[in-house]
Amino acid sequence: MDWGTDLWDQNDVIDKHTQSGLDLLERYIKFVKERTEIEQNYAKQLRNLTKKYSKRGSKDEQDCKFSNHASFQEILNELNDYAGQRELIAENMMAKICDKLNKDLQDLKQERKTHLSDAKKAQQNLESSFKHLESIKKRFAKEWAEADKATQQAEKIESEANVTKSDVDKAKNNALARTRAAEDCRNNYAAELQKYNKEQNNFYYTEIPLIFNKLQDMEERRIRQLAEGYCLFSDIEKNVLSIISKCLEGIAAAGTKIDEKKDSKLLIEQHKSGFERPADVEFEDYSHGVKPSNSESSLNPLKGRKHKIFKKHKITLAEKHMPPPAEDFSHLPPEQRKKKLQAKIEDITKELTKEQDQSEALDKMRGVYEQNPQMGDAQSLEPQITQTNQNIGRLRGELAKYETWLSEAVGVEDSLHTTNNNSQFGGTATQNSLGNVYTEFDDEFEDVESPVGQCTALYTFKGNSAGTISINEGEQLSVMEQDKGDGWMRVLRANGEEGYIPTSYVRVTP
């Protein structure tokens, strides 16, 4: 079944129907466009939400070490990825549905306009032919009436008795001429009628069916394109469901990663002071003539302690004039000192890595400039390279210094634990154990050895710990023992001093 055969006389119906189809296509395009705007706004709000609740700053980074804080950060990251998938849905809908169907809509509008214009032109041609046929028909009717009238007039004149023969011949010749003219009009009318019928047959059986069939093909293509757009509306979202599912699974996994026991242990490790609990308050026997103590804490020892533990400490005038905290954090309890030193080493390591990356980048840039002078002057980078190298040297020195202090803090803490344990269980250990932190260094100096190499000091190092020695920048040293992977090497000075120094402070001479 086709429109050209069954709807040959329904031009207005086809016109309205095809226009209604194009209107529907345009409405669907607008519908999808508004859907993409909703998705984009939703994604934008999700991103703003995750940004609002994301951790920032050193304190937040410290909190993220706890599993419940870290899991919430993972949830925010997964939600941010989820927002990205909503943006992807909007982008694909706009590109694969709106943009494509909008182009198809413009092509269909132009095609429909062309087909309807062809149909209208064919209709106008047929109507013009019909008008021309009507005019020839009227002329034929007029000529035939005039010929019939002339014939009757000639017969009337011939029947009259007083009419001359010349008048009769004249009337007959006029009637004959009129009759011949009428016959010519009749023949012309017959020819035009045959021509019109042929044009009309071609119009209704060839031209109009062909145009209507083209309009039918156009309409079916529009329907198929719209159907594909409907399917894409679902498929585009289905394509990202697997990733969205992974985001949701990641959110669920973040919840299962939380370990409350581990968080509690981490809090203890971060804030444990390392001090022992206060000893029992001694009994003061006033019955033997002991004078009462004026100390409030002797009467109510817990009152002062509660005040110190749970209330905010007020800085006194004497405390304001106290010397600033020591650089090696030796003013802190052992456990807190170790934590502070570890944090400081982490910060210095990050800064050192950053400076090293910058140094590598500058070296590469200098190489590029040397090979391609038109891109830049290699000499202009020298001040930056020099400054970066100085920063690297300074940071390495600081890193070695804090690593030395950390090793001291670890040794002191171990010694304190040993002393406390021996005291608790009746051991005979003494306070001299604190001086044996680096005894392993001293034991290794007993045997006389030959140097295994030479090195030059790059920086000045103050050996304040047992087993270490001080060196000066540029000093020539004999290597007695290579670095075993712990960052230290044993050297011999020209004055006979022997001890450990940081490996990073010297350059081994080949």
Short mmCIF file of C-alpha atoms in Angstrom, two decimals, residues 13-14 84 97 110 128 141 160 166 201 222 233 241 246 250 280 320 341 363 390 428 453 463 477 493 497 504:
data_model
loop_
_atom_site.label_atom_id
_atom_site.label_comp_id
_atom_site.label_asym_id
_atom_site.label_seq_id
_atom_site.Cartn_x
_atom_site.Cartn_y
_atom_site.Cartn_z
CA VAL A 13 -4.41 15.37 4.44
CA ILE A 14 -0.86 14.45 3.44
CA GLY A 84 31.14 12.91 35.54
CA ILE A 97 20.29 12.82 19.52
CA GLN A 110 13.47 21.18 2.80
CA SER A 128 -4.16 25.86 -16.75
CA ALA A 141 -19.88 26.40 -29.13
CA GLU A 160 -38.47 34.18 -50.08
CA SER A 166 -27.06 36.88 -55.78
CA ASN A 201 -4.25 10.91 -16.82
CA ARG A 222 11.40 10.56 9.74
CA PHE A 233 17.58 7.99 24.86
CA LEU A 241 25.36 2.08 33.96
CA LYS A 246 31.17 0.72 39.97
CA GLY A 250 32.96 1.97 45.50
CA ASP A 280 50.39 6.48 94.53
CA LYS A 320 56.01 33.71 78.22
CA LEU A 341 60.36 14.28 63.92
CA ASP A 363 68.04 20.26 33.07
CA GLN A 390 71.41 24.82 46.68
CA THR A 428 68.89 -4.03 88.37
CA GLY A 453 88.05 4.65 49.73
CA GLY A 463 78.20 14.96 65.21
CA LEU A 477 88.01 11.90 54.56
CA ARG A 493 89.47 12.24 59.65
CA GLU A 497 88.90 10.90 64.65
CA SER A 504 74.38 12.21 51.69
#
